[in-house]
């Protein structure tokens, strides 16, 4: 834009008329002499006949001296070059920048306001949690994490300090995650619930607790069940982005893709309809009501997801059945998990609504589960791929749950350091390394000497 | 913009400099610049819209993409209103089988219904009693006629005695079923703790069945087509029940799932026996004895050893024959 410098609002300033310190208003309108002000002034004179010194404050007394001693002086402006200060080139440039900024203050103000509001948005956790939670923007309130606590505890096994520590860590991890993304967290105490007084149906309670959660969070759509011995390694992944936005691409409906249980699929009985006989159901994302990962031994319900739907209602209703329980409770060591595997195989209505997730999407295993080496890229946690969650499945049988939990927590913290922390750690690492090298050199020298 | 001559000033200057913008609403210079030309406005609007969309969809939303397969979906209700399903034992007397078939086919023809007559060995029963075959038979009929609304299983031991009575109008329309269904009554007589729900709506009913003296009688029942029907039939047909040796096979299994699973009980309408399953000889409930005018005359277990359906039903066939002629 070619534009001559425009006058200040109110017209050009005429040099000499408005000296900077007394131009209160823009165009000298502070000198409005009204009848009332004149009267007040004369009253003042009448009231105090004595001399009332003006300029009594320090600033007004010494104004001139201060202002003339400033490097940029408006006082000199009139004498030299007609209202244009010709001094140092640098200060001239600064002046021009300042003047341009002032000229563009309106548009710049808008930009500044936007930047400021972004900073405020991320600096106040409550605000962006609300944003991420809201159905309109983030949609975080559509997701609930159900965390089973106190598993395997109960009356028979008292929990030791390690178990408490594991639980505390696990809960803290999920709390932080759900808070960050605006999800809901439902912590379930598995030991206090039982349906029948004569039976200790612990860990069959999954069904009841999921139902309760569905009742408790009526706005939620997806429910993610998590066992205690799990740790979210990458809290920066949102469920939406990690899973639900690209369900079609990351899930497989046809179990033949990975079929450790050797379930014959699809069904071929002629009395079943086309959708039930199809390997992928109706193939639409909308018909997926359950997401489960498979480990080396079949379905794994340590971390799985259920969508609120009539289908899910029916599944939760039929899952526990006394006849099945009576016949199979000795055989079904993993309770719901085995029962669900059985139902998947024998009740055709279930298949078209179940989709499988690659295990490492939501349920990576540590070494020790499904192979001691921990080298199966389909099953085990891979640090370089930044897997989302680690499930220390089966650590209570002969492994050290607490040590695993601790190690993964440390690893997660290290992987998710912010740049400043990385920088600091990098420096300290550098010094440590050089120190080590020097030590080694010394040792070598000593060895040589010897 | 430059002019050769400055524009002429008015000879009466205004006492105060006028404000730059006449309109009182303040438009930021950026926006004013944008509004200057049409393409700018369009580009600006598009950018604004994109920003808004990006904000809205940044982390929320779910995906919807092309389906993996394309299975044509037939709307329920587009086909015949009722399909009659009867499982016929291939080892039975062929003349009698023919009569039973004709009995259903004539009725179906009269009211625009369809029929389905499978044999038990079509289905994978895994050594379970043959009476279990009614469950997959219904599922099979639903596969064959996906557009039909109601599927009526009628045992081969039963006869349709009132060919003029339209089952749909007589029993299945929501208003009628609401009138007839027995609510808050024990599912298994006389004193089961589980009772039918008392606040059911007629249009939500998916299973219509009658109760005889001993319990639910799955020798004549109606299932509405839909996802629930698949769930119900598959759950009922679970091998775990077939191998459990329920004393009365599928009928006890049915009572079991109805009593233990609320999602099934909530869809069940129990109707008086005389409307759907009147007994000629058998353990009928109160008012369940067959009388002239009832839709069905059932001879429960007439196909069991020592009995002969054809013989027992002979007088009724004659009655039907007379009705047809006169």
XYZ file of C-alpha atoms in Angstrom:
776
model
C 0.000 0.000 0.000
C 1.380 3.324 -0.909
C 0.056 5.640 1.643
C 1.398 8.863 2.958
C 1.668 8.890 6.726
C -1.738 9.782 7.900
C -2.383 12.302 10.581
C -3.031 11.259 14.093
C -6.756 11.091 14.758
C -7.766 14.659 15.023
C -5.380 16.148 12.483
C -1.710 16.996 12.290
C 0.023 17.925 15.416
C 1.375 21.381 15.161
C 4.805 21.584 16.662
C 5.039 23.753 19.697
C 1.366 23.843 20.391
C 1.075 20.533 22.032
C 4.139 19.660 23.938
C 4.176 16.003 24.764
C 3.574 16.297 28.463
C 0.533 18.405 28.339
C -1.312 16.936 25.373
C -3.581 14.814 27.495
C -6.255 14.459 24.884
C -5.578 13.805 21.253
C -6.264 17.277 19.924
C -5.818 19.418 22.926
C -9.412 19.109 23.932
C -8.288 18.822 27.539
C -8.282 22.567 27.552
C -11.987 22.676 27.311
C -12.908 25.660 29.343
C -16.428 25.378 30.503
C -18.333 27.760 32.632
C -18.274 25.335 35.506
C -14.528 24.822 35.373
C -13.847 28.520 35.247
C -16.091 29.042 38.210
C -14.398 26.295 40.118
C -11.052 27.792 39.420
C -12.040 31.231 40.591
C -13.575 29.700 43.674
C -10.276 28.057 44.362
C -8.540 31.375 44.079
C -11.077 32.938 46.379
C -10.836 30.153 48.915
C -7.077 30.115 49.145
C -5.776 33.522 48.582
C -2.219 32.517 49.194
C 0.250 31.327 46.650
C -0.393 27.756 45.576
C 2.715 26.460 43.958
C 2.256 24.297 40.964
C 4.497 21.469 39.829
C 5.056 20.233 43.285
C 5.601 16.528 42.503
C 9.032 15.225 41.704
C 8.158 14.284 38.186
C 6.611 17.558 37.201
C 9.395 19.500 38.896
C 12.138 17.721 37.027
C 10.285 16.904 33.868
C 12.218 19.140 31.633
C 15.564 18.047 32.960
C 14.711 14.399 32.574
C 13.250 14.806 29.170
C 16.187 16.729 27.811
C 18.595 14.151 29.131
C 16.775 11.357 27.340
C 18.476 10.064 24.202
C 15.364 10.692 22.164
C 14.267 14.108 22.885
C 11.164 15.721 21.554
C 12.331 19.006 22.843
C 15.016 19.226 20.219
C 12.720 18.205 17.494
C 11.515 21.689 16.747
C 14.947 23.161 16.439
C 16.387 20.591 14.158
C 14.918 19.609 10.823
C 11.240 20.471 11.033
C 9.634 17.878 13.183
C 11.844 15.130 11.970
C 14.424 13.803 14.298
C 17.654 13.217 12.462
C 19.939 11.492 14.790
C 21.446 8.151 14.958
C 20.489 5.800 12.132
C 19.654 2.976 14.481
C 17.359 4.998 16.653
C 15.798 6.398 13.531
C 15.003 2.908 12.382
C 13.651 2.003 15.796
C 11.537 5.066 15.655
C 10.161 4.152 12.312
C 9.378 0.619 13.433
C 7.676 1.925 16.503
C 5.697 4.407 14.480
C 4.629 1.720 12.001
C 3.606 -0.588 14.809
C 1.537 2.167 16.286
C -0.036 2.849 12.942
C -0.950 -0.808 12.474
C -2.039 -1.200 16.066
C -5.516 -2.375 15.169
C -4.611 -5.276 12.921
C -1.615 -6.136 15.068
C -3.867 -6.101 18.091
C -6.058 -8.744 16.499
C -3.050 -10.959 15.805
C -1.752 -10.429 19.311
C -5.133 -11.254 20.761
C -5.231 -14.506 18.801
C -1.748 -15.477 19.931
C -2.579 -14.572 23.481
C -5.763 -16.594 23.453
C -3.915 -19.638 22.079
C -1.351 -19.319 24.854
C -4.091 -18.966 27.425
C -5.921 -21.944 25.933
C -2.988 -24.271 26.377
C -1.773 -22.735 29.594
C -5.037 -23.276 31.406
C -5.707 -26.984 31.606
C -9.377 -26.552 32.438
C -10.063 -24.727 29.214
C -8.644 -27.144 26.723
C -9.951 -30.078 28.700
C -13.381 -28.577 28.314
C -12.743 -28.134 24.619
C -11.520 -31.688 24.179
C -14.384 -33.015 26.232
C -17.185 -31.186 24.507
C -19.273 -33.176 22.102
C -19.022 -30.467 19.465
C -15.243 -30.090 19.348
C -13.117 -32.784 20.917
C -15.795 -35.343 21.644
C -13.858 -36.673 24.614
C -16.973 -37.293 26.615
C -17.824 -40.110 24.248
C -15.111 -42.287 25.749
C -14.912 -43.957 29.123
C -12.007 -45.940 30.462
C -12.990 -48.627 32.912
C -10.056 -49.577 35.071
C -10.279 -52.701 37.149
C -8.604 -52.192 40.490
C -8.030 -54.638 43.271
C -7.910 -57.531 40.892
C -7.183 -60.900 42.320
C -7.234 -59.335 45.746
C -10.183 -59.784 47.942
C -10.345 -61.793 51.090
C -8.136 -64.639 49.999
C -5.037 -62.636 49.193
C -4.213 -59.555 51.143
C -2.450 -56.950 49.153
C 1.117 -56.134 50.063
C 2.806 -52.764 49.646
C 3.923 -53.713 46.162
C 0.401 -54.442 45.028
C -0.726 -51.122 46.418
C 2.095 -49.378 44.613
C 1.214 -51.054 41.340
C -2.367 -50.060 41.688
C -1.495 -46.490 42.614
C 0.797 -46.139 39.611
C -1.700 -47.626 37.256
C -4.541 -45.443 38.473
C -2.394 -42.326 38.370
C -1.375 -43.091 34.806
C -4.966 -43.447 33.621
C -6.149 -40.447 35.597
C -3.582 -38.288 33.925
C -4.462 -39.638 30.518
C -8.203 -39.225 30.857
C -7.763 -35.754 32.299
C -5.598 -34.730 29.396
C -8.069 -35.786 26.755
C -11.308 -35.131 28.566
C -12.380 -38.745 28.860
C -14.100 -40.287 31.841
C -12.384 -42.750 34.094
C -14.297 -45.343 36.039
C -12.249 -47.197 38.601
C -13.892 -50.390 39.670
C -13.112 -52.179 42.856
C -13.400 -55.768 41.776
C -13.256 -57.267 45.247
C -16.352 -55.779 46.771
C -18.848 -57.028 44.253
C -20.461 -60.366 44.094
C -23.713 -61.381 42.665
C -24.373 -64.479 44.663
C -23.550 -64.969 48.279
C -22.541 -68.565 47.858
C -20.284 -68.017 44.907
C -17.132 -66.035 44.573
C -17.628 -64.921 41.039
C -14.789 -62.523 40.970
C -13.514 -61.518 37.565
C -16.837 -62.582 36.170
C -17.791 -59.107 37.272
C -16.523 -57.500 34.095
C -19.965 -57.733 32.616
C -21.721 -56.134 35.560
C -19.207 -53.344 35.859
C -19.368 -52.466 32.182
C -23.127 -52.308 32.441
C -22.924 -50.067 35.469
C -20.510 -47.782 33.662
C -22.890 -47.598 30.712
C -25.609 -46.505 33.054
C -23.372 -44.032 34.832
C -22.117 -42.271 31.704
C -25.166 -42.003 29.484
C -23.461 -39.683 26.990
C -20.544 -42.022 26.345
C -20.317 -44.238 23.306
C -17.165 -46.290 23.685
C -16.036 -48.090 26.826
C -12.471 -49.236 27.130
C -11.816 -51.941 29.656
C -8.338 -52.025 31.195
C -6.811 -54.415 33.688
C -4.775 -53.084 36.600
C -1.460 -54.235 35.225
C -1.512 -51.901 32.263
C 0.394 -48.730 31.577
C -0.336 -46.099 28.952
C 3.069 -45.411 27.492
C 2.098 -42.604 25.144
C -0.360 -40.243 26.805
C -0.085 -37.929 23.829
C -2.109 -40.325 21.655
C -5.780 -39.553 21.722
C -8.144 -42.477 21.346
C -9.870 -40.695 18.514
C -6.760 -40.272 16.466
C -5.147 -43.543 17.445
C -8.156 -45.793 16.969
C -11.577 -44.461 16.246
C -10.932 -42.119 13.357
C -9.537 -44.852 11.178
C -11.346 -47.948 12.378
C -11.742 -49.289 8.883
C -8.014 -49.290 8.251
C -6.668 -50.561 11.529
C -9.151 -53.312 12.324
C -9.735 -56.666 10.735
C -13.121 -58.359 10.805
C -12.000 -61.603 9.254
C -10.327 -63.606 11.982
C -8.341 -65.559 9.388
C -5.932 -62.631 9.265
C -4.571 -63.826 12.579
C -6.176 -66.887 14.068
C -4.303 -68.453 16.962
C -7.400 -70.360 18.111
C -8.002 -71.824 14.666
C -11.613 -70.808 14.620
C -13.219 -71.800 11.358
C -14.427 -68.638 9.736
C -16.635 -67.654 8.020
C -19.604 -69.787 9.007
C -21.065 -71.850 6.226
C -24.320 -73.271 7.630
C -27.037 -72.749 5.080
C -29.602 -71.586 7.605
C -27.575 -68.470 8.381
C -28.107 -65.232 6.540
C -25.618 -63.654 4.157
C -24.368 -61.101 6.658
C -23.615 -63.738 9.265
C -21.907 -65.937 6.713
C -19.814 -63.100 5.336
C -16.261 -63.058 6.700
C -16.459 -59.358 7.445
C -20.067 -58.914 8.520
C -21.639 -56.134 6.519
C -18.214 -54.511 6.285
C -19.336 -51.151 7.560
C -17.591 -49.276 10.329
C -20.928 -48.565 11.963
C -21.567 -52.228 12.627
C -18.477 -52.644 14.786
C -19.569 -52.934 18.383
C -16.582 -54.568 19.952
C -12.854 -54.199 19.455
C -10.568 -56.877 20.817
C -6.909 -57.656 20.391
C -5.662 -61.200 20.036
C -2.495 -62.402 21.727
C -0.608 -65.608 21.075
C -3.295 -67.637 22.810
C -6.440 -66.091 21.427
C -8.680 -63.243 22.475
C -7.313 -60.971 25.143
C -9.804 -59.169 27.309
C -7.202 -57.356 29.371
C -7.745 -54.362 27.127
C -10.776 -54.246 24.879
C -13.459 -51.822 23.776
C -17.212 -51.979 23.664
C -19.609 -49.600 21.971
C -22.949 -48.751 23.453
C -25.564 -50.493 21.311
C -28.422 -52.943 21.563
C -26.050 -55.623 20.386
C -23.766 -54.890 23.324
C -26.714 -54.983 25.685
C -27.566 -58.429 24.465
C -24.003 -59.609 24.626
C -23.572 -58.419 28.197
C -26.816 -60.089 29.078
C -26.031 -63.471 27.590
C -22.348 -63.513 28.552
C -22.834 -65.031 31.966
C -25.181 -67.929 31.922
C -25.624 -70.395 34.763
C -25.768 -73.388 32.452
C -22.548 -72.410 30.786
C -21.010 -71.670 34.145
C -22.079 -74.979 35.596
C -20.751 -76.964 32.691
C -17.588 -75.100 31.983
C -16.328 -73.268 35.027
C -13.604 -75.821 35.578
C -12.569 -75.615 31.971
C -12.854 -71.876 31.503
C -9.812 -70.767 33.358
C -10.011 -67.234 32.059
C -13.717 -66.929 32.750
C -15.224 -64.226 30.564
C -12.455 -64.484 28.070
C -13.003 -68.195 27.510
C -16.740 -67.744 27.644
C -16.531 -65.078 24.979
C -14.292 -67.215 22.802
C -16.858 -69.950 23.132
C -19.716 -67.649 22.260
C -17.855 -66.208 19.312
C -17.490 -69.690 17.941
C -20.957 -70.965 18.722
C -23.376 -68.080 18.525
C -23.321 -66.765 14.977
C -25.033 -63.447 15.754
C -21.893 -62.228 17.500
C -19.419 -62.445 14.639
C -20.645 -59.673 12.347
C -20.172 -57.089 15.078
C -16.737 -57.944 16.387
C -13.604 -56.431 14.919
C -10.078 -57.294 15.890
C -7.227 -54.925 16.535
C -3.616 -55.659 15.976
C -2.457 -56.437 19.479
C 0.147 -53.735 19.735
C -2.400 -51.045 18.994
C -3.820 -51.199 22.489
C -2.241 -54.148 24.240
C 1.504 -54.636 23.796
C 3.046 -57.372 25.893
C 6.335 -57.194 27.790
C 8.843 -59.987 27.368
C 7.745 -62.869 29.526
C 4.192 -62.908 28.218
C 3.800 -64.941 25.033
C 7.488 -65.815 24.767
C 10.333 -64.919 27.081
C 12.538 -63.252 24.502
C 10.064 -60.472 23.807
C 11.044 -60.356 20.181
C 7.761 -61.018 18.433
C 6.965 -57.824 16.566
C 3.299 -58.735 16.478
C 2.999 -59.080 20.216
C 5.752 -57.425 22.182
C 6.322 -53.807 23.053
C 8.602 -52.011 20.618
C 10.179 -48.866 21.938
C 11.058 -47.420 18.562
C 7.461 -47.665 17.376
C 6.230 -45.906 20.500
C 3.485 -48.404 21.329
C 0.466 -46.993 23.057
C -0.070 -49.298 25.994
C 1.717 -52.102 27.776
C -0.263 -54.864 29.420
C 1.854 -56.817 31.866
C -0.448 -59.768 31.441
C 0.239 -62.691 33.693
C 2.928 -60.909 35.674
C 1.355 -62.152 38.880
C 2.345 -65.676 37.954
C 6.049 -65.869 38.526
C 7.055 -62.451 37.293
C 7.679 -59.240 39.120
C 4.743 -56.956 38.446
C 6.154 -54.054 40.350
C 9.528 -54.120 38.627
C 7.843 -54.238 35.228
C 5.483 -51.437 36.089
C 8.350 -49.327 37.401
C 10.510 -49.905 34.354
C 7.783 -49.087 31.919
C 6.832 -45.997 33.835
C 10.420 -44.761 33.709
C 10.668 -45.592 30.031
C 7.460 -43.748 29.294
C 8.672 -40.699 31.171
C 11.950 -40.768 29.311
C 10.319 -41.130 25.913
C 7.923 -38.286 26.583
C 10.367 -35.706 27.907
C 9.862 -32.185 26.667
C 12.609 -30.571 24.573
C 14.052 -28.660 27.534
C 14.379 -31.828 29.594
C 15.908 -33.593 26.647
C 18.416 -30.793 26.301
C 19.341 -30.931 29.978
C 19.607 -34.699 29.954
C 21.650 -34.519 26.791
C 24.181 -32.259 28.437
C 24.449 -34.377 31.539
C 24.731 -37.488 29.404
C 27.495 -35.866 27.424
C 29.494 -35.113 30.544
C 28.873 -38.551 31.952
C 30.103 -40.100 28.733
C 33.238 -38.011 28.593
C 33.880 -38.780 32.242
C 33.537 -42.467 31.506
C 35.842 -42.239 28.552
C 38.437 -40.510 30.628
C 38.131 -43.157 33.265
C 38.565 -45.796 30.656
C 41.607 -44.034 29.285
C 43.049 -43.804 32.748
C 42.418 -47.465 33.320
C 44.026 -48.333 30.037
C 47.032 -46.236 30.887
C 47.286 -47.904 34.255
C 47.026 -51.281 32.602
C 49.747 -50.312 30.201
C 51.881 -49.123 33.041
C 51.359 -52.356 34.853
C -4.012 7.272 -6.693
C -2.849 10.543 -7.969
C -4.755 13.244 -9.705
C -3.370 15.976 -11.858
C -5.288 18.555 -9.915
C -6.290 18.228 -6.337
C -10.024 17.923 -5.894
C -11.713 21.213 -5.238
C -12.288 22.023 -1.646
C -15.621 23.261 -0.482
C -15.754 26.924 0.293
C -17.445 26.162 3.594
C -15.171 23.927 5.489
C -16.810 21.887 8.205
C -15.935 23.195 11.654
C -14.442 19.877 12.712
C -12.689 17.225 10.701
C -15.137 14.501 9.791
C -14.514 10.996 10.975
C -12.914 8.693 8.499
C -15.669 6.116 8.552
C -19.194 7.361 8.414
C -20.833 4.169 9.583
C -20.728 3.675 13.289
C -19.758 -0.022 13.186
C -16.037 -0.467 13.172
C -14.617 -2.663 10.430
C -10.967 -3.586 10.865
C -8.791 -2.472 7.939
C -7.892 -6.097 7.126
C -11.516 -6.971 6.702
C -12.239 -3.805 4.763
C -9.468 -4.693 2.376
C -10.932 -8.150 1.982
C -14.377 -6.836 1.225
C -13.057 -4.694 -1.572
C -13.307 -7.309 -4.332
C -15.408 -10.378 -4.939
C -12.673 -13.003 -5.374
C -11.152 -11.836 -2.117
C -14.443 -12.278 -0.320
C -14.837 -15.763 -1.730
C -11.315 -16.813 -0.865
C -11.692 -15.371 2.602
C -14.977 -17.143 3.193
C -13.572 -20.466 2.029
C -10.524 -20.094 4.245
C -12.706 -19.202 7.195
C -14.915 -22.189 6.606
C -11.916 -24.497 6.340
C -10.532 -23.148 9.591
C -13.843 -23.742 11.292
C -14.030 -27.282 9.949
C -10.498 -27.944 11.050
C -11.294 -26.661 14.522
C -14.394 -28.816 14.700
C -12.793 -31.958 13.434
C -9.350 -31.590 14.920
C -9.601 -34.432 17.384
C -13.231 -35.404 17.395
C -15.419 -37.288 15.044
C -15.381 -40.826 13.827
C -14.554 -42.278 10.500
C -17.012 -43.534 7.986
C -15.565 -45.066 4.916
C -16.571 -47.414 2.164
C -17.789 -50.816 3.339
C -15.614 -53.845 2.713
C -18.386 -55.821 1.126
C -21.719 -55.002 -0.299
C -24.467 -57.218 1.066
C -27.829 -56.071 -0.205
C -30.142 -55.265 2.660
C -33.800 -56.131 2.270
C -36.156 -54.018 4.310
C -38.166 -56.003 6.802
C -41.801 -55.637 5.895
C -41.297 -55.569 2.148
C -42.222 -59.229 1.746
C -45.104 -61.415 2.823
C -46.268 -60.516 6.318
C -46.019 -64.027 7.760
C -43.975 -67.123 6.914
C -45.222 -70.423 8.321
C -42.429 -72.814 9.243
C -43.032 -76.484 9.932
C -40.260 -79.035 10.272
C -41.348 -82.321 8.738
C -39.801 -85.634 9.632
C -38.829 -87.390 6.405
C -39.503 -90.808 7.989
C -43.143 -89.995 8.718
C -46.108 -91.320 6.763
C -45.927 -89.434 3.419
C -49.681 -89.216 3.012
C -50.035 -87.532 6.365
C -47.079 -85.231 5.632
C -48.835 -84.227 2.436
C -51.988 -83.392 4.363
C -50.103 -81.293 6.897
C -48.356 -79.410 4.123
C -51.631 -78.792 2.340
C -53.198 -77.546 5.555
C -50.541 -74.796 5.890
C -50.271 -74.024 2.205
C -53.990 -73.446 1.799
C -53.976 -71.119 4.777
C -50.932 -69.257 3.494
C -52.450 -68.864 0.048
C -55.619 -67.441 1.474
C -53.828 -64.685 3.379
C -50.814 -64.093 1.181
C -48.365 -65.790 3.507
C -45.433 -68.032 2.681
C -44.456 -71.490 3.902
C -41.198 -73.246 4.620
C -40.983 -77.028 5.197
C -37.451 -78.144 6.014
C -36.333 -81.498 7.387
C -34.346 -81.878 10.611
C -31.294 -83.396 8.958
C -30.699 -80.166 7.055
C -29.287 -78.633 10.212
C -26.206 -79.342 12.309
C -27.874 -80.692 15.431
C -24.843 -82.597 16.733
C -26.778 -85.562 18.121
C -29.261 -83.380 19.926
C -32.938 -84.402 19.773
C -34.570 -83.649 16.443
C -37.046 -81.311 18.047
C -34.196 -78.776 18.254
C -34.378 -78.339 14.501
C -37.188 -75.781 14.832
C -34.638 -73.167 15.907
C -32.349 -73.262 12.867
C -35.443 -73.791 10.702
C -36.736 -70.390 11.724
C -33.343 -68.826 11.135
C -33.289 -70.521 7.749
C -36.679 -69.107 6.832
C -35.448 -65.652 7.776
C -32.497 -66.119 5.459
C -34.766 -67.223 2.620
C -37.402 -64.525 3.107
C -35.590 -61.546 4.611
C -38.403 -59.193 3.658
C -41.050 -60.894 5.751
C -41.975 -59.567 9.152
C -43.247 -62.508 11.187
C -42.089 -66.091 11.251
C -44.545 -68.546 12.699
C -43.246 -71.871 13.793
C -46.028 -74.453 13.856
C -45.295 -77.993 14.928
C -46.286 -80.794 12.622
C -48.568 -82.064 15.390
C -50.800 -79.000 15.018
C -53.528 -78.192 12.534
C -54.826 -74.823 11.443
C -58.525 -75.149 12.134
C -59.840 -71.715 11.222
C -58.505 -70.974 7.767
C -60.374 -67.681 7.632
C -58.709 -66.246 10.708
C -55.848 -63.989 9.618
C -53.030 -64.483 12.102
C -51.716 -60.975 11.584
C -55.005 -59.264 12.291
C -56.074 -61.829 14.835
C -52.984 -61.624 17.031
C -49.888 -59.857 15.725
C -50.844 -56.248 15.175
C -49.527 -54.150 18.082
C -52.885 -53.046 19.399
C -54.270 -56.561 19.435
C -51.228 -58.056 21.059
C -51.261 -55.426 23.762
C -54.839 -56.339 24.487
C -54.187 -60.064 24.742
C -50.797 -60.432 26.330
C -50.619 -61.736 29.843
C -48.462 -59.436 31.927
C -46.902 -59.907 35.311
C -47.490 -63.651 35.208
C -44.892 -66.292 36.075
C -43.047 -67.489 32.985
C -43.093 -71.039 34.247
C -46.265 -72.041 36.076
C -47.240 -72.137 38.771
C -44.857 -69.960 40.755
C -41.689 -68.961 38.932
C -40.059 -65.879 40.431
C -39.542 -64.476 36.968
C -42.672 -62.841 35.661
C -43.457 -61.288 32.342
C -42.960 -57.533 32.258
C -46.034 -55.469 32.819
C -45.111 -52.383 30.830
C -44.493 -53.759 27.372
C -45.463 -52.003 24.183
C -47.100 -53.960 21.409
C -44.748 -52.716 18.719
C -41.696 -53.783 20.693
C -42.779 -57.391 21.033
C -40.555 -59.791 19.105
C -41.676 -63.155 20.422
C -45.245 -64.322 20.855
C -45.792 -67.602 22.607
C -48.409 -69.356 24.693
C -48.054 -71.244 27.919
C -49.541 -74.642 28.588
C -49.919 -76.219 31.985
C -46.259 -77.093 32.241
C -44.582 -74.031 30.847
C -43.852 -72.208 27.622
C -44.990 -74.281 24.679
C -42.729 -73.776 21.676
C -44.942 -75.886 19.441
C -46.526 -72.749 18.029
C -44.856 -69.374 18.373
C -44.123 -66.282 16.334
C -40.831 -64.421 16.035
C -40.472 -61.020 14.471
C -37.683 -60.714 11.925
C -34.712 -58.572 12.909
C -31.423 -58.449 14.763
C -33.097 -59.522 17.965
C -34.428 -62.658 16.309
C -30.928 -63.638 15.247
C -29.663 -63.110 18.758
C -32.535 -65.019 20.306
C -32.394 -67.987 17.974
C -28.609 -68.265 18.088
C -28.539 -68.034 21.852
C -31.259 -70.638 22.098
C -29.423 -72.913 19.701
C -26.138 -72.675 21.626
C -24.545 -76.142 21.778
C -24.161 -75.734 25.489
C -27.931 -76.059 25.927
C -28.243 -78.829 23.410
C -25.714 -80.921 25.274
C -27.064 -80.078 28.701
C -29.801 -82.714 28.640
C -32.650 -80.492 29.581
C -35.495 -82.816 30.372
C -37.625 -81.393 27.600
C -34.833 -80.322 25.319
C -35.520 -77.072 23.512
C -38.570 -76.083 25.502
C -36.687 -76.168 28.798
C -33.775 -74.401 27.194
C -36.200 -71.701 26.096
C -37.585 -71.356 29.588
C -34.070 -71.148 30.867
C -32.949 -68.303 28.609
C -36.185 -66.423 29.086
C -35.786 -66.525 32.840
C -32.097 -65.711 33.001
C -31.734 -63.081 30.336
C -33.664 -59.859 30.576
C -33.108 -58.844 26.971
C -35.139 -61.868 25.939
C -37.848 -61.566 28.551
C -38.336 -57.929 27.563
C -39.374 -58.958 24.070
C -41.706 -61.750 25.057
C -45.475 -61.565 24.957
C -47.293 -64.423 26.554
C -50.742 -64.889 25.053
C -53.664 -67.107 26.057
C -53.268 -70.622 24.747
C -56.542 -70.563 22.867
C -55.298 -67.800 20.558
C -52.176 -69.492 19.315
C -51.877 -73.060 20.508
C -55.059 -74.747 21.724
C -54.605 -78.363 22.745
C -56.923 -81.150 21.740
C -55.261 -83.673 23.982
C -52.534 -82.601 26.315
C -51.598 -80.657 29.399
C -53.428 -77.502 28.440
C -53.589 -74.459 30.656
C -56.873 -72.987 31.741
C -59.057 -72.306 28.703
C -56.397 -73.948 26.578
C -58.613 -76.812 25.518
C -59.449 -76.711 21.839
C -62.948 -75.575 20.991
C -64.644 -74.745 17.756
C -63.387 -71.432 16.369
C -59.862 -71.602 17.744
C -57.106 -71.019 15.213
C -55.025 -74.057 16.105
C -55.743 -77.588 17.200
C -52.608 -79.116 18.586
C -52.017 -82.769 19.452
C -48.810 -82.348 21.424
C -46.402 -85.247 21.215
C -48.657 -87.191 18.907
C -45.542 -88.050 16.925
C -44.002 -89.817 19.895
C -43.845 -93.587 20.137
C -47.144 -95.384 20.650
C -49.193 -92.553 19.188
C -50.215 -91.779 15.671
C -50.790 -88.232 14.546
C -52.558 -89.238 11.366
C -55.112 -91.273 13.273
C -55.682 -88.730 16.019
C -56.064 -85.895 13.581
C -58.348 -87.774 11.189
C -61.643 -86.376 12.593
C -60.222 -82.853 12.387
C -59.131 -83.296 8.816
C -62.688 -84.333 8.054
C -64.039 -81.225 9.748
C -61.694 -79.094 7.665
C -62.761 -80.882 4.523
C -66.404 -80.183 5.308
C -65.643 -76.513 5.999
C -63.951 -76.222 2.661
C -66.915 -77.639 0.808
C -69.661 -75.893 2.652
